[in-house]
Every structure is written in structure tokens, then in C-alpha cells.
Short mmCIF file of C-alpha atoms and ligand atoms in Angstrom, two decimals:
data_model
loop_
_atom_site.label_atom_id
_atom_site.label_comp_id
_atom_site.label_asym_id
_atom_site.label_seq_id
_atom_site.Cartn_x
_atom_site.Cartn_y
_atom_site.Cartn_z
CA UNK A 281 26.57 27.86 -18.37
CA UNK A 282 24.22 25.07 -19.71
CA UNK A 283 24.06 22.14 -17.07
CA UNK A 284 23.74 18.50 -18.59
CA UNK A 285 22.76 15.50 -16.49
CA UNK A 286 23.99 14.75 -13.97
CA UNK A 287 24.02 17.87 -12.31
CA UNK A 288 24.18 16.86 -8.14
CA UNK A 289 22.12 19.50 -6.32
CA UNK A 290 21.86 21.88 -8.63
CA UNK A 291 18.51 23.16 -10.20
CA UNK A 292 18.28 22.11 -14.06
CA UNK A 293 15.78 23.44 -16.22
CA UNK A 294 14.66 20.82 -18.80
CA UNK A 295 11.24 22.21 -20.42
CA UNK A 296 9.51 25.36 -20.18
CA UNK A 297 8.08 24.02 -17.05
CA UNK A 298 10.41 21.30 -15.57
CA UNK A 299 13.09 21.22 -13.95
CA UNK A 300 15.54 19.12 -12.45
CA UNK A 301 17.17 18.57 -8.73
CA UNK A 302 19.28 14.91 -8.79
CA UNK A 303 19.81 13.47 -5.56
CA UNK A 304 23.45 12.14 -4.17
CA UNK A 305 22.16 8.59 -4.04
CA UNK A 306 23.85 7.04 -7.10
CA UNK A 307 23.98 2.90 -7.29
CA UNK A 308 22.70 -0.22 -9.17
CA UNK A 309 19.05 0.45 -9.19
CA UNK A 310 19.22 4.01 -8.94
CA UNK A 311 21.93 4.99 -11.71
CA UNK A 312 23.18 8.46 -11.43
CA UNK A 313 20.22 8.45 -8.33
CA UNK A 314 17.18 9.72 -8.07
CA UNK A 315 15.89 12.85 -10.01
CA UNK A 316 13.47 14.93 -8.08
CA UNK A 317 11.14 16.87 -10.66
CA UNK A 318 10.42 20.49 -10.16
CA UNK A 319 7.10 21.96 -12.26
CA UNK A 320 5.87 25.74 -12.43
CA UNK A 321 4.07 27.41 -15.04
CA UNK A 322 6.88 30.08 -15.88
CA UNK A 323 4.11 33.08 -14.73
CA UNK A 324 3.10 30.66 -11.51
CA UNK A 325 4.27 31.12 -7.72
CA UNK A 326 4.13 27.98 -6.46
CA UNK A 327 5.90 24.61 -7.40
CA UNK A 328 4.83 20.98 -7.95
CA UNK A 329 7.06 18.52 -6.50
CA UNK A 330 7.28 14.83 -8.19
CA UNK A 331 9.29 12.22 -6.05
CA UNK A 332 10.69 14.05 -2.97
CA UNK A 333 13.88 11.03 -3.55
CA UNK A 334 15.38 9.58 -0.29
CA UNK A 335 16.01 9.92 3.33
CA UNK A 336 19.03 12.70 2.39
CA UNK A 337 18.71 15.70 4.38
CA UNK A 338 21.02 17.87 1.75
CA UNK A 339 18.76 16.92 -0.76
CA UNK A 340 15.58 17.89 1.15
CA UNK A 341 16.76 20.89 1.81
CA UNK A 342 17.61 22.08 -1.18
CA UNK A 343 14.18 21.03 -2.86
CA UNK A 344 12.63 23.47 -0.29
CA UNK A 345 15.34 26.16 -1.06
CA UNK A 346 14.94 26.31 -4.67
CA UNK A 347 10.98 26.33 -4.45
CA UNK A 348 11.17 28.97 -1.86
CA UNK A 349 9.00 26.80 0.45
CA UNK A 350 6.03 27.54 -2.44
CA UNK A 351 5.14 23.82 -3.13
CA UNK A 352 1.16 23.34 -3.86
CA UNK A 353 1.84 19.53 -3.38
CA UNK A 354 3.97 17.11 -4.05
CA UNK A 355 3.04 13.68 -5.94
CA UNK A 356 4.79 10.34 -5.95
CA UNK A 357 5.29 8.03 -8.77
CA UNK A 358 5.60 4.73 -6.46
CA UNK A 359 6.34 3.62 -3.41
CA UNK A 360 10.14 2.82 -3.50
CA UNK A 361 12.61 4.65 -0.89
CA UNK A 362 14.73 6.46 -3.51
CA UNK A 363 11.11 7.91 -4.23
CA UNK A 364 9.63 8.15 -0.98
CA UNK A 365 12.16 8.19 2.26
CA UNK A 366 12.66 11.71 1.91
CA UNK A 367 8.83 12.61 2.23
CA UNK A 368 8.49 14.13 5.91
CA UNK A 369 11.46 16.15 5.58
CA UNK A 370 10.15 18.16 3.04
CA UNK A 371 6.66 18.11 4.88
CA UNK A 372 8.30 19.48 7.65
CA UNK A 373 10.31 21.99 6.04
CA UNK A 374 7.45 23.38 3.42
CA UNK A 375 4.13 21.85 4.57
CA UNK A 376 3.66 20.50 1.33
CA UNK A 377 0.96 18.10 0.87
CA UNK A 378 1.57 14.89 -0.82
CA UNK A 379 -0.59 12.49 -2.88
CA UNK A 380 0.13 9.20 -4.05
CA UNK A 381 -1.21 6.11 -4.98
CA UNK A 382 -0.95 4.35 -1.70
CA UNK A 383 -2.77 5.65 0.96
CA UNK A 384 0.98 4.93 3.62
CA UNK A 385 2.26 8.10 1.71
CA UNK A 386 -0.23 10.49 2.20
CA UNK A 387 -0.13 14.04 3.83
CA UNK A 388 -2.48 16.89 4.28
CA UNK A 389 -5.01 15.13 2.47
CA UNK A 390 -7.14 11.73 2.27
CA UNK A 391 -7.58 12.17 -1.78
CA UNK A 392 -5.43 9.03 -3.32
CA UNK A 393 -4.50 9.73 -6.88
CA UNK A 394 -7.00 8.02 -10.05
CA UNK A 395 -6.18 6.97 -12.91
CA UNK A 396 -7.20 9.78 -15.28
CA UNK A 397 -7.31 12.37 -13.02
CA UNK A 398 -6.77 15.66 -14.25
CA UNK A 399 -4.73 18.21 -11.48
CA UNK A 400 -4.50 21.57 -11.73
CA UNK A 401 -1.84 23.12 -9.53
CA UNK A 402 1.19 25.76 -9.92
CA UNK A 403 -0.47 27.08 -13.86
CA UNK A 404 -0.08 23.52 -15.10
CA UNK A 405 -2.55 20.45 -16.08
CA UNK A 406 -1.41 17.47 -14.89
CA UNK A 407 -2.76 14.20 -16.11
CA UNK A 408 -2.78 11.04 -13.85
CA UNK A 409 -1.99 7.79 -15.87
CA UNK A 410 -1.65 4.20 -14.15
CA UNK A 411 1.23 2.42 -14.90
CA UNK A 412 1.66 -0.64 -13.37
CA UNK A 413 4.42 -2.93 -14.05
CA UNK A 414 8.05 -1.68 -12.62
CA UNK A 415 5.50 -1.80 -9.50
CA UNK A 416 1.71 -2.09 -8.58
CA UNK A 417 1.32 1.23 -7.54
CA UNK A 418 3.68 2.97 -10.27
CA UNK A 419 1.80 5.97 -12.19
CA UNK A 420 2.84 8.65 -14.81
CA UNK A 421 2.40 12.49 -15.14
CA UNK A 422 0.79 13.75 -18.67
CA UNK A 423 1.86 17.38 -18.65
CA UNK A 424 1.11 19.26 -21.96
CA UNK A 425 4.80 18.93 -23.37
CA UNK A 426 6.34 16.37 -21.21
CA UNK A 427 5.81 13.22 -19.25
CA UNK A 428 7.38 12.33 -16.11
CA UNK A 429 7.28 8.57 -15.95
CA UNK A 430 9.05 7.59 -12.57
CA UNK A 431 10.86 3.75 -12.82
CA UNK A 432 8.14 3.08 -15.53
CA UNK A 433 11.05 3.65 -18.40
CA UNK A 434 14.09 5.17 -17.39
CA UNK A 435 16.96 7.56 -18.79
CA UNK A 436 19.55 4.76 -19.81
CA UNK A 437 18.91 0.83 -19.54
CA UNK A 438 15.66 -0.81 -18.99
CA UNK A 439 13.99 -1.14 -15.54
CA UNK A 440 13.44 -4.57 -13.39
CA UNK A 441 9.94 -5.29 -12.63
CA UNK A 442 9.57 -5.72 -8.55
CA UNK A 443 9.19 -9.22 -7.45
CA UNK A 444 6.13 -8.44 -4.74
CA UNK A 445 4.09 -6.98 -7.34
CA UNK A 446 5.71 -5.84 -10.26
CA UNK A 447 3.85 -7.59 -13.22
CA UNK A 448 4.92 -7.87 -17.02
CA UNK A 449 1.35 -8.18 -18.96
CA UNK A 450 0.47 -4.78 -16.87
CA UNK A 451 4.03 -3.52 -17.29
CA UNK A 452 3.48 -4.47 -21.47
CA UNK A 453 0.00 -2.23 -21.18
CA UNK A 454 1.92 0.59 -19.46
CA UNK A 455 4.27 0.67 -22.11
CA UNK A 456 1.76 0.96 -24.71
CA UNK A 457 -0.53 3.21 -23.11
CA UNK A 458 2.79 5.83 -23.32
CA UNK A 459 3.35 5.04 -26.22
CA UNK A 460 0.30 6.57 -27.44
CA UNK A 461 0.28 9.53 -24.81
CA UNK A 462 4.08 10.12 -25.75
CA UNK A 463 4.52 11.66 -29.01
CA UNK A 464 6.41 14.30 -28.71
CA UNK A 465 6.61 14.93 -25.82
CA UNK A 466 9.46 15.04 -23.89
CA UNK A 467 10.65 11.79 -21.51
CA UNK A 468 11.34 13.35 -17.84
CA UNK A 469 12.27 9.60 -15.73
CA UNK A 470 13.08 9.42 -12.23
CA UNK A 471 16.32 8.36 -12.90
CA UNK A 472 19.15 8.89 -15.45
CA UNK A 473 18.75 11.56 -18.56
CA UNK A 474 15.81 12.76 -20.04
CA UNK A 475 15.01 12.66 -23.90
CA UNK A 476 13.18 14.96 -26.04
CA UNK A 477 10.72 12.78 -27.06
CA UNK A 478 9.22 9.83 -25.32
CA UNK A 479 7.45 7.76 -27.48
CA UNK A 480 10.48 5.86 -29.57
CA UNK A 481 12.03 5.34 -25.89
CA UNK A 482 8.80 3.59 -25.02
CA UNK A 483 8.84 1.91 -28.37
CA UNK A 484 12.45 0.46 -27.55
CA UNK A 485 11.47 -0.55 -24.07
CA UNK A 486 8.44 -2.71 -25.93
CA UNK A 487 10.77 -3.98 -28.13
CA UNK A 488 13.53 -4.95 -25.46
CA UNK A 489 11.01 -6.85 -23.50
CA UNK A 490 9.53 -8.82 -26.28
CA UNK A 491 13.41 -9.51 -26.77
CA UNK A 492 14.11 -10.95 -23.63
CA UNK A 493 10.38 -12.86 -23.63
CA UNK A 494 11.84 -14.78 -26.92
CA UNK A 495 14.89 -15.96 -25.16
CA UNK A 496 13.29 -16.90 -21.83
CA UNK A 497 11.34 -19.26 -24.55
CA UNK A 498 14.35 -20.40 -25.55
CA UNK A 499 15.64 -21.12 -22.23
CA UNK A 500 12.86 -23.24 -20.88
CA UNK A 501 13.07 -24.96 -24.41
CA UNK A 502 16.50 -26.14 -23.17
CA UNK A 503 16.23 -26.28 -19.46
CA UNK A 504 12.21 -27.91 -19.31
CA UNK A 505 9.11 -25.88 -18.83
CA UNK A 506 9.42 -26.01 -15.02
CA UNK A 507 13.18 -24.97 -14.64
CA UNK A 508 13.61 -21.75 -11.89
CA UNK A 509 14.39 -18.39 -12.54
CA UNK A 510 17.81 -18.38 -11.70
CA UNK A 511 18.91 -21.03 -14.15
CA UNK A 512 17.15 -19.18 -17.09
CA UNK A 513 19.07 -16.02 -15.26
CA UNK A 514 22.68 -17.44 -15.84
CA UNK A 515 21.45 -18.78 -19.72
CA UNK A 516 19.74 -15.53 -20.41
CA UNK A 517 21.76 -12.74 -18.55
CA UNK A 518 25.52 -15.17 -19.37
CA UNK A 519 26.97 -12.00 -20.54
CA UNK A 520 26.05 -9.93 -18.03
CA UNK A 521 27.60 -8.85 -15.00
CA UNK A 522 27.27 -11.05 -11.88
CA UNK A 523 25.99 -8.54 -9.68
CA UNK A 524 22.85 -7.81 -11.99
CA UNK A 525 21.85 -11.15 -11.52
CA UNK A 526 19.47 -10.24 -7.93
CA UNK A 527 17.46 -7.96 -10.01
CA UNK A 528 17.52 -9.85 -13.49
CA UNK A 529 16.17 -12.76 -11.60
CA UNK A 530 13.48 -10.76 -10.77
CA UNK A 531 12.55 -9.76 -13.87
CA UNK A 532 12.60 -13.15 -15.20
CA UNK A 533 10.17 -14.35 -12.79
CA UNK A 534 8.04 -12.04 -13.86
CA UNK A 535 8.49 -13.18 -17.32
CA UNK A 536 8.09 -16.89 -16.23
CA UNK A 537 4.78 -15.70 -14.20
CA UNK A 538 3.73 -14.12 -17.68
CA UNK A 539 5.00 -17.31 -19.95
CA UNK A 540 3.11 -20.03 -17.91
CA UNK A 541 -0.19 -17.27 -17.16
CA UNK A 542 -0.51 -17.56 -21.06
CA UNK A 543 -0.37 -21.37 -21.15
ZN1 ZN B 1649 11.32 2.04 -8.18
#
């Protein structure tokens, strides 16, 4: 039996080399939930963990049943709690070590992860590649055939930049910088389905956010240069639902942030 997304706690093999475990934590920001990635050179022993997902003790447990225990380390793609919360379960259950951007997620190890970095682990070469935007500290995975980009673009929908530090001219640089590692290769997100090829995913996301930078324009042509974010939210986002209005309005103040930066 083929499995298709979403498949809750059960191992999915997307690539050669990736596979799938999807966490029980469905919602608003998290879609189906969170997709825990799974990599191993087919002739390797040992696993690479992305994103051990959230504080779910099912879920943690069956990451460290279906690698065995064998995980050479575990990386994060940002600091969120769908990403993070389930990180010293599986450090307690496997020993893994874990490397991240941000030194708070750290385990077994004091090496943060560059931008450009090139890890070798469980027969695979993994590429580290900054992309900042959904959140300060977001990165990507370059694997030969696939890239695993975290919130940076997502299965289905678009993704809402984090007020604290998410950022739209770095989130616009991300984009393009995957654009051009994409090509081919296959789009593994941290949440919802994954594609076969990245890059015209990228190129939509690019597209949608030029999109809704045009009709913030709009907006402030008819509400005043100075208006707030949550009147350009109920112009903008009018035929939306209501309860997508929290995280819209954080988008859009990233977009105002970006609009009046450029002034
Ligand atoms: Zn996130």
C-alpha cells in the first residue's frame, strides 16, 4: 500500500532518502501538523532527524522507533514549538545530538549551524542555507535531490512572517535564493504535502507576495500612508476568514515595515 499525506504516525518514504513521520498536532498554523523528516542514505545505518515537532510523547517515540535509536543528529529549521518542544524527548530516548541556529536548542555539541555549511552524516551531504523571513533564525537543507525548507514555503497556502523577527525583504531573498537552489529538486516542508519539484512552488510564493505588496499599496492609497495594520487587514484579507486575521495582521506589518523601509 502506497501512503499519501497525511499519513499520522506512520513512516512515509518520499525520495530515495527521505522520509516522512507527521505529527498529531493539526491546526491553523500548523495545517495537517508538523512533518518530522527522516534522511538515510539507503546503504547507511544511522538516521538524520530534521524538526523533532512538538512536546507529543507518541510522536517522540515513534521517531526513535522507526530510526532504531540510530540518529547521527538531529537539525532544526527554526525555533517554533511545533519544531522544537519535542527536542529532549528524543534526546533522552536516542542521545541524539541536535544543532540549530540558536544556540537555546543545542545538545551534545556547541557547533551552531552556518550558512553554507556542508554536513556529512548518515551517507548524505547536507547543505546549510539561511533563510530568514518566516523567522530570523529559519534555515533550509540542500540535499542532492531534495530540499527540506521548514515554514520557509510550505505544502499548501503561503506562510505568515513572525511579528518578533520575521522580515519580508529577507523573507523576498530567501525565496529567491531557493529558487535558484531548487530546480528539480524535490520540495520536502515542515508542514502540509511535499512536491516534486521546488522551484515553481518558490516561484508562486514570490509571486503571491509581490501580490499582496500591490494591494497593501492600494490600501494605504485609500486609508493614508500612516493607517495600522489591522485596517489594511480587514481591506486586504475582506474575503478571508475572521480567524486568519491574528496572523494576516502579522504579515502585513511586515509588509508595512518593508513599504515605509523603502520610502
Ligand atoms: Zn514556524
Amino acid at each position: 500500500m502506497t501512503l499519501t499525506h497525511p499519513a499520522y504516525g506512520q513512516l512515509r518514504q518520499v525520495t530515495p532518502t527521505a522520509a516522512v513521520l507527521l505529527a498529531d498536532n493539526p491546526g491553523q498554523m500548523t495545517l495537517d501538523g508538523t512533518n518530522t523528516w527522516i534522511l538515510r542514505a539507503p546503504d547507511a545505518s544511522e538516521y538524520v532527524v530534521v524538526d523533532p515537532g512538538p512536546k507529543d510523547k507518541t510522536h517522540s517515540e515513534a521517531i526513535a522507533r522507526v530510526t532504531d535509536g540510530m540518529i547521527a543528529l538531529t537539525l532544526i529549521t527554526h525555533r517554533h514549538h511545533d519544531h522544537t518542544g519535542g527536542i529532549d524527548r528524543l534526546v533522552k530516548l536516542t542521545g541524539t545530538q541536535v544543532r540549530a541556529t540558536d544556540r537555546e536548542f543545542l545538545r551534545g555539541t556547541d557547533a551552531l549551524l552556518a550558512d553554507g555549511e556542508l554536513i556529512e552524516a548518515a551517507g548524505l551531504r547536507i547543505r546549510v542555507l539561511a533563510t530568514p523571513g518566516h523567522t530570523g533564525d529559519s534555515v533550509s537543507f540542500v540535499l542532492d535531490d531534495a530540499v527540506l525548507t521548514g515554514d520557509t514555503i510550505l505544502g499548501s497556502g503561503t506562510t505568515v512572517l513572525d511579528s518578533s523577527d520575521g522580515a519580508l525583504a529577507d523573507y523576498l531573498a530567501s525565496l529567491d535564493r531557493l529558487v535558484e537552489v531548487g530546480a528539480g529538486k524535490a520540495l520536502l516542508p515542515a508542514h502540509g504535502p511535499d512536491h516534486p519539484d521546488l522551484e515553481p512552488v518558490a516561484r508562486y510564493y514570490i509571486e503571491h507576495r509581490r501580490e499582496r505588496l500591490d494591494q497593501v499599496r492600494a490600501a494605504l492609497r485609500d486609508l493614508g500612508p500612516n493607517a495600522g495594520a489591522m485596517a489594511v487587514v480587514r481591506k486586504v484579507y475582506a474575503d478571508v476568514d475572521k480567524r486568519l486575521w491574528p496572523a494576516a495582521r502579522s504579515s502585513v506589518q511586515a509588509q508595512l515595515e518593508y513599504l515605509r523601509a523603502a520610502l
